[in-house]
Backbone as JSON Lines, residues from 0, in Angstrom:
{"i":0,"aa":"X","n":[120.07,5.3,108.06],"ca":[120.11,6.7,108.43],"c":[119.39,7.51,107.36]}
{"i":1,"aa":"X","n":[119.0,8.09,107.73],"ca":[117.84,9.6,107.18],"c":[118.57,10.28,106.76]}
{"i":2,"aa":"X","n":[118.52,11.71,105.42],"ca":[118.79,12.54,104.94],"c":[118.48,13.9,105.67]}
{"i":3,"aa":"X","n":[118.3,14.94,105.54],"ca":[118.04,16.19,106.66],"c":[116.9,16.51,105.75]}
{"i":4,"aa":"X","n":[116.5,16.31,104.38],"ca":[115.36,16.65,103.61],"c":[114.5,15.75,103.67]}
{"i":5,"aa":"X","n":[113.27,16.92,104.52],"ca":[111.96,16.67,104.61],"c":[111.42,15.76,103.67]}
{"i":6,"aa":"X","n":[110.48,14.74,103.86],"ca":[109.8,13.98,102.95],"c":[108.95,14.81,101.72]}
{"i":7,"aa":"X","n":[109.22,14.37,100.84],"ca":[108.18,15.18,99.83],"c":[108.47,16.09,99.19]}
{"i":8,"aa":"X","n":[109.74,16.74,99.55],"ca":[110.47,18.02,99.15],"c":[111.82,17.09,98.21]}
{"i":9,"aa":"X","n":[111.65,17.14,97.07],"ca":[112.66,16.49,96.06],"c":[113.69,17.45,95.41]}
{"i":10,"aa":"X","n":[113.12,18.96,95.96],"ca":[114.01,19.58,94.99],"c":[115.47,19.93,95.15]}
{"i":11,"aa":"X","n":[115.89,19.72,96.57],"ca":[117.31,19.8,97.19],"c":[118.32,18.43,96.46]}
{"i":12,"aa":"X","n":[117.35,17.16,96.36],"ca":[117.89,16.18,95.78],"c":[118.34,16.03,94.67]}
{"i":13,"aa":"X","n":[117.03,17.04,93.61],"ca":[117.46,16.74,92.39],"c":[118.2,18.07,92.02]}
{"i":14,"aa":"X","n":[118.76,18.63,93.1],"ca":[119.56,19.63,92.41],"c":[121.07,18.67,92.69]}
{"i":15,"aa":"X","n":[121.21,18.42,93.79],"ca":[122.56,17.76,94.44],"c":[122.72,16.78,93.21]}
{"i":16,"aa":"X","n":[121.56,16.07,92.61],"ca":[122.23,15.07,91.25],"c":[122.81,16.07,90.53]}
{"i":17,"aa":"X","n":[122.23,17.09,89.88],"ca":[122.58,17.67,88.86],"c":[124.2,18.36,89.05]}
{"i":18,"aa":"X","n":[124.28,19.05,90.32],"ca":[126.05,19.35,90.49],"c":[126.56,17.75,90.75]}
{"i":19,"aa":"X","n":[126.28,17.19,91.43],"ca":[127.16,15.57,91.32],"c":[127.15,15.06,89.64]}
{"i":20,"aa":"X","n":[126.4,15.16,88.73],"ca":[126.5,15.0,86.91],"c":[127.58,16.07,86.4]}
{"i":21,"aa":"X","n":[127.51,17.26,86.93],"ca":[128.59,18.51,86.62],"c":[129.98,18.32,87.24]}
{"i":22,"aa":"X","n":[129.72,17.86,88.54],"ca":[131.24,17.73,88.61],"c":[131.39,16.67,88.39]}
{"i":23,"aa":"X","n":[131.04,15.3,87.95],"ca":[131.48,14.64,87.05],"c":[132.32,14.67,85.89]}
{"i":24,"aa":"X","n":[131.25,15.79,85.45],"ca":[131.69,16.41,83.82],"c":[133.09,17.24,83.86]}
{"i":25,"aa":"X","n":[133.05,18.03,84.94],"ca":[134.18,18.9,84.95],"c":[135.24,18.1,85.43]}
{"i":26,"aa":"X","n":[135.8,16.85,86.33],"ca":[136.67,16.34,86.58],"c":[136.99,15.62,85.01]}
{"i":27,"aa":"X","n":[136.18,14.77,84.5],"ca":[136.13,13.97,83.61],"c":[136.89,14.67,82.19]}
{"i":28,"aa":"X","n":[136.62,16.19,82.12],"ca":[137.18,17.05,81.27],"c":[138.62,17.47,81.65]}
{"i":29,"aa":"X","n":[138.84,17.33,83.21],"ca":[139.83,18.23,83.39],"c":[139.83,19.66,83.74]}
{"i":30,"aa":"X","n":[138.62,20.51,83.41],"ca":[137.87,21.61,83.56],"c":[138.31,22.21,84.72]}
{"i":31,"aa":"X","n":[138.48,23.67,85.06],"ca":[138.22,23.83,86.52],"c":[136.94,24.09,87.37]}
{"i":32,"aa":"X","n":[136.84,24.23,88.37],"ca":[135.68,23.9,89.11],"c":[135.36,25.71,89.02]}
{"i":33,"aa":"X","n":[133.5,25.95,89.52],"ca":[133.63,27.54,89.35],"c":[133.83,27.52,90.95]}
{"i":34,"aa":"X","n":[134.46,29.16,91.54],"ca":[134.96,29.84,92.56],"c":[133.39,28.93,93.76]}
{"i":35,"aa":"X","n":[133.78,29.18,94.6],"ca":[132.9,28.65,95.05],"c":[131.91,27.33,95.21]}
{"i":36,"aa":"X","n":[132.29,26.47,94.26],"ca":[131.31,25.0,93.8],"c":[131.73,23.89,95.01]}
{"i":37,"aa":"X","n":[132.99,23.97,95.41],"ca":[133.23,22.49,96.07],"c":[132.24,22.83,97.75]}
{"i":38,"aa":"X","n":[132.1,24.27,98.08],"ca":[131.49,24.71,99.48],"c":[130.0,24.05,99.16]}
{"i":39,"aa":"X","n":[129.33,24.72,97.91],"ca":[128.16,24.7,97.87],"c":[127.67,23.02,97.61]}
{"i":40,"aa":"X","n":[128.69,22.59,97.38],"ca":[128.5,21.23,96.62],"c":[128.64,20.15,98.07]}
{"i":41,"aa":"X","n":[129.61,20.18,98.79],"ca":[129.87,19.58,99.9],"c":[128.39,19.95,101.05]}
{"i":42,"aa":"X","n":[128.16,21.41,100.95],"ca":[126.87,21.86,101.83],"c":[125.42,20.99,101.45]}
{"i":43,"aa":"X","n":[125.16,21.01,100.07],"ca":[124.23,20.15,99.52],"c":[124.24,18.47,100.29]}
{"i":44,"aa":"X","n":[125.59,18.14,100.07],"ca":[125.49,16.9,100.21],"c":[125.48,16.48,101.54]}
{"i":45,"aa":"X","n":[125.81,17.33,102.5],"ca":[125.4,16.99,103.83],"c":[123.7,17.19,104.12]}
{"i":46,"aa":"X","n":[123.4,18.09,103.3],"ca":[121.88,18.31,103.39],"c":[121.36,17.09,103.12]}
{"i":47,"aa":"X","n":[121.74,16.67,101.75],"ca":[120.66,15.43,101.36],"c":[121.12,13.6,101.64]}
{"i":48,"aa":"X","n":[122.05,14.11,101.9],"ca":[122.67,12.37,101.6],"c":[122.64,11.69,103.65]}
{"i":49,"aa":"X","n":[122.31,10.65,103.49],"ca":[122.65,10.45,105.1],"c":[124.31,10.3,104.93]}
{"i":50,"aa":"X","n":[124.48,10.37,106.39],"ca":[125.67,10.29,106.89],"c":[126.86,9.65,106.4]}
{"i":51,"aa":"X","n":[126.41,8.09,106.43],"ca":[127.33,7.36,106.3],"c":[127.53,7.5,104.15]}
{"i":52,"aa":"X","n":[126.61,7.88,104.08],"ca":[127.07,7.86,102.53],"c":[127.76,9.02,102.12]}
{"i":53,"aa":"X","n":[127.63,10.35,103.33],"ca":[128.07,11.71,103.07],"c":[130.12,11.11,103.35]}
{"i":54,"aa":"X","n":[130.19,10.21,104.06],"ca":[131.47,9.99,104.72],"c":[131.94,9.29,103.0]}
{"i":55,"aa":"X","n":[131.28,8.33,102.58],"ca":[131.67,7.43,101.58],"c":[132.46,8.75,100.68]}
{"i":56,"aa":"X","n":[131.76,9.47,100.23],"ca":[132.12,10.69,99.45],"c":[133.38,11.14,99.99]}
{"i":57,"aa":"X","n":[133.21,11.57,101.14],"ca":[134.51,12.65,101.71],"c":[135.48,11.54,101.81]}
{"i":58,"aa":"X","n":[135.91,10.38,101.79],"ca":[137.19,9.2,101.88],"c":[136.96,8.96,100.6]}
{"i":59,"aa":"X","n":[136.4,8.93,99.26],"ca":[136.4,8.66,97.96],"c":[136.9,9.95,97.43]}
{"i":60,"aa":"X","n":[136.79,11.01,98.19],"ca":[137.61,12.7,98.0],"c":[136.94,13.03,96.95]}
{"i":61,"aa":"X","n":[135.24,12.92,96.28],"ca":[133.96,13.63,95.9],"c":[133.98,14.98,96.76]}
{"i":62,"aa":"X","n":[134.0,15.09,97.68],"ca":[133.73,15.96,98.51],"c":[134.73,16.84,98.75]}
{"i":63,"aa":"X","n":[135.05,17.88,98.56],"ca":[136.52,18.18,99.37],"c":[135.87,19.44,100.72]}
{"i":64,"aa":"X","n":[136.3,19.14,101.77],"ca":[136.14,19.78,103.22],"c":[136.91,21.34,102.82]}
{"i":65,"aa":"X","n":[135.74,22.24,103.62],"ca":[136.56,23.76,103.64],"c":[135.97,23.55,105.01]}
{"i":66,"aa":"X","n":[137.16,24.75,105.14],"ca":[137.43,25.08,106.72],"c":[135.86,25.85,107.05]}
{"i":67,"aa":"X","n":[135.61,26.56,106.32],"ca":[134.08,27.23,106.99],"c":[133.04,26.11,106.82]}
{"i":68,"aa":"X","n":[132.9,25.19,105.97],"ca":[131.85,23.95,106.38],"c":[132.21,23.44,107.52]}
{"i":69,"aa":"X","n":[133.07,22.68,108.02],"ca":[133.38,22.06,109.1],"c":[133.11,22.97,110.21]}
{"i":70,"aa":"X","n":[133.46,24.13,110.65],"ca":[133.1,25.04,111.45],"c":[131.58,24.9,111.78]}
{"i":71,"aa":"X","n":[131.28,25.68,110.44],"ca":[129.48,25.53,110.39],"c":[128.97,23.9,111.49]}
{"i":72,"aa":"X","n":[129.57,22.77,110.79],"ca":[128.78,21.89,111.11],"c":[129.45,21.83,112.6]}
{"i":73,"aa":"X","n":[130.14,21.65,112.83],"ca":[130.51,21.67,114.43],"c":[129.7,22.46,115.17]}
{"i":74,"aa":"X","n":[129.68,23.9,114.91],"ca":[128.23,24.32,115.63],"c":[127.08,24.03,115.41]}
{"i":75,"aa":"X","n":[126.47,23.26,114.61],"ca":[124.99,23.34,114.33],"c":[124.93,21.96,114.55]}
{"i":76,"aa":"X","n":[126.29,20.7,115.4],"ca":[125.31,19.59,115.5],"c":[125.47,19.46,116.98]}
{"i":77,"aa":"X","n":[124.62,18.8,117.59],"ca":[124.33,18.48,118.81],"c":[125.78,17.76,119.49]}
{"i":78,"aa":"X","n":[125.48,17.05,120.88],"ca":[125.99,16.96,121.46],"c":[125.8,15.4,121.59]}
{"i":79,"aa":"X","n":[124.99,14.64,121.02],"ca":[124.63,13.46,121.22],"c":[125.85,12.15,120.31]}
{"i":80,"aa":"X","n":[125.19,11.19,120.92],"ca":[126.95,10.23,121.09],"c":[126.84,10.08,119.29]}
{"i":81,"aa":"X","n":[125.97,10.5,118.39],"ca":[126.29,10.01,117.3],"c":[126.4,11.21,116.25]}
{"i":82,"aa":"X","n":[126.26,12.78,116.97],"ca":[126.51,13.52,116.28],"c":[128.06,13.78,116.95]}
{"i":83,"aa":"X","n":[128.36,13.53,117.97],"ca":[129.88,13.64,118.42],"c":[130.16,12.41,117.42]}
{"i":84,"aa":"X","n":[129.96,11.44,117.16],"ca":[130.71,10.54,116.6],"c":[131.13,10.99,115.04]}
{"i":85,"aa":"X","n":[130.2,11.58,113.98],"ca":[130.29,11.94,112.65],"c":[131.16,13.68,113.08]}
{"i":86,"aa":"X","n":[131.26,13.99,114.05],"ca":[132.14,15.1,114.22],"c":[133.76,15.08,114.34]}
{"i":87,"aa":"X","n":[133.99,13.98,114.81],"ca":[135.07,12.86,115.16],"c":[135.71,12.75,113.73]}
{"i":88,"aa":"X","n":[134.85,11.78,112.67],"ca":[135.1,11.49,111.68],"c":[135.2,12.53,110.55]}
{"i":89,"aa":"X","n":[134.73,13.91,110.82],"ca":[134.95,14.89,110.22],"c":[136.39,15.38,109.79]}
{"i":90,"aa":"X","n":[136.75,15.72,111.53],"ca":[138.02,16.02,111.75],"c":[138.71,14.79,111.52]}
{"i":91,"aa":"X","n":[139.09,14.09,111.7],"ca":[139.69,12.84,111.36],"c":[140.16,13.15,109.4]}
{"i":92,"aa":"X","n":[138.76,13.21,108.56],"ca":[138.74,12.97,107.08],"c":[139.65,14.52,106.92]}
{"i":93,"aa":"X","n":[139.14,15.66,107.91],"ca":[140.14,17.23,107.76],"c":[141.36,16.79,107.74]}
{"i":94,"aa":"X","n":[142.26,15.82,108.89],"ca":[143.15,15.76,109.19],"c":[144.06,15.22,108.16]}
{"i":95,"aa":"X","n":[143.12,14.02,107.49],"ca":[143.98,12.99,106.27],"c":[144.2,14.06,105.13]}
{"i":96,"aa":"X","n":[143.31,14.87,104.47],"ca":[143.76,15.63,103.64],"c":[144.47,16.52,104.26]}
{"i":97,"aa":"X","n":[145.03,17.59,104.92],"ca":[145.75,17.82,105.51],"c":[147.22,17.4,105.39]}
{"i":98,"aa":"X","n":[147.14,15.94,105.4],"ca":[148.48,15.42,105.69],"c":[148.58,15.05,104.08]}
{"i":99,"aa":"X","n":[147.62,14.7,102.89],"ca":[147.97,14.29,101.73],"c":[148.35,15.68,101.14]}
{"i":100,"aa":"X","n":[147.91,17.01,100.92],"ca":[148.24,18.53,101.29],"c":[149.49,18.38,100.77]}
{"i":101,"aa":"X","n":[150.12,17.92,102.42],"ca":[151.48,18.18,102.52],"c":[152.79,17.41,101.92]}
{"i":102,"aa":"X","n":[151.85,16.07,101.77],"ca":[152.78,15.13,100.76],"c":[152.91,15.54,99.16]}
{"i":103,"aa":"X","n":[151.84,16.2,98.23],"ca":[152.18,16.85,97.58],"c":[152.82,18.08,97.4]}
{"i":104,"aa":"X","n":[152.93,18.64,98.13],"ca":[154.17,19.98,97.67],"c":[155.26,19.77,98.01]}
């Protein structure tokens, strides 16, 4: 599977390394994340990463799902049996955190 970035265009990639090296750094510290980073960071990585490696992330919990990404992507993907399928698995990965959520408090 393919990435959504155009051939030749590296610079979406090598930014997505550089917050994937940062939030490295900031988990690794303990640090908190800045207002806004896990949206922009999760948005990136659907941009550049294919699919199945964008999923590896979101079940390794790299990724954490906000309610306005998932929205977003529900409208902007098609209708076809394999964008219904990674839509499936969206909600599915929403649902598990969700329920881990609730086991901590």
């Amino acid at each position: 599977m393919k990435s959504n970035v155009p051939p030749g265009d590296d610079s979406p990639m090598i930014l997505f390394r550089i917050l994937s090296n940062f939030h490295c750094a900031l988990e690794e510290l303990m640090f908190p994340f800045p207002k806004g980073f896990h949206e922009d960071f999760v948005k990136l990585g659907f941009y550049c990463l294919p699919r199945n490696v964008f999923l590896q992330y979101l079940e390794r919990q790299v990724f954490e799902l906000t309610p306005s990404f998932v929205d977003q992507v529900m409208r902007d993907l098609g209708v076809s049996e394999e964008d219904t399928q990674f839509k499936n698995m969206l909600l599915v990965s929403l649902e598990e955190i969700s329920c881990r959520f609730r086991l901590e408090i």
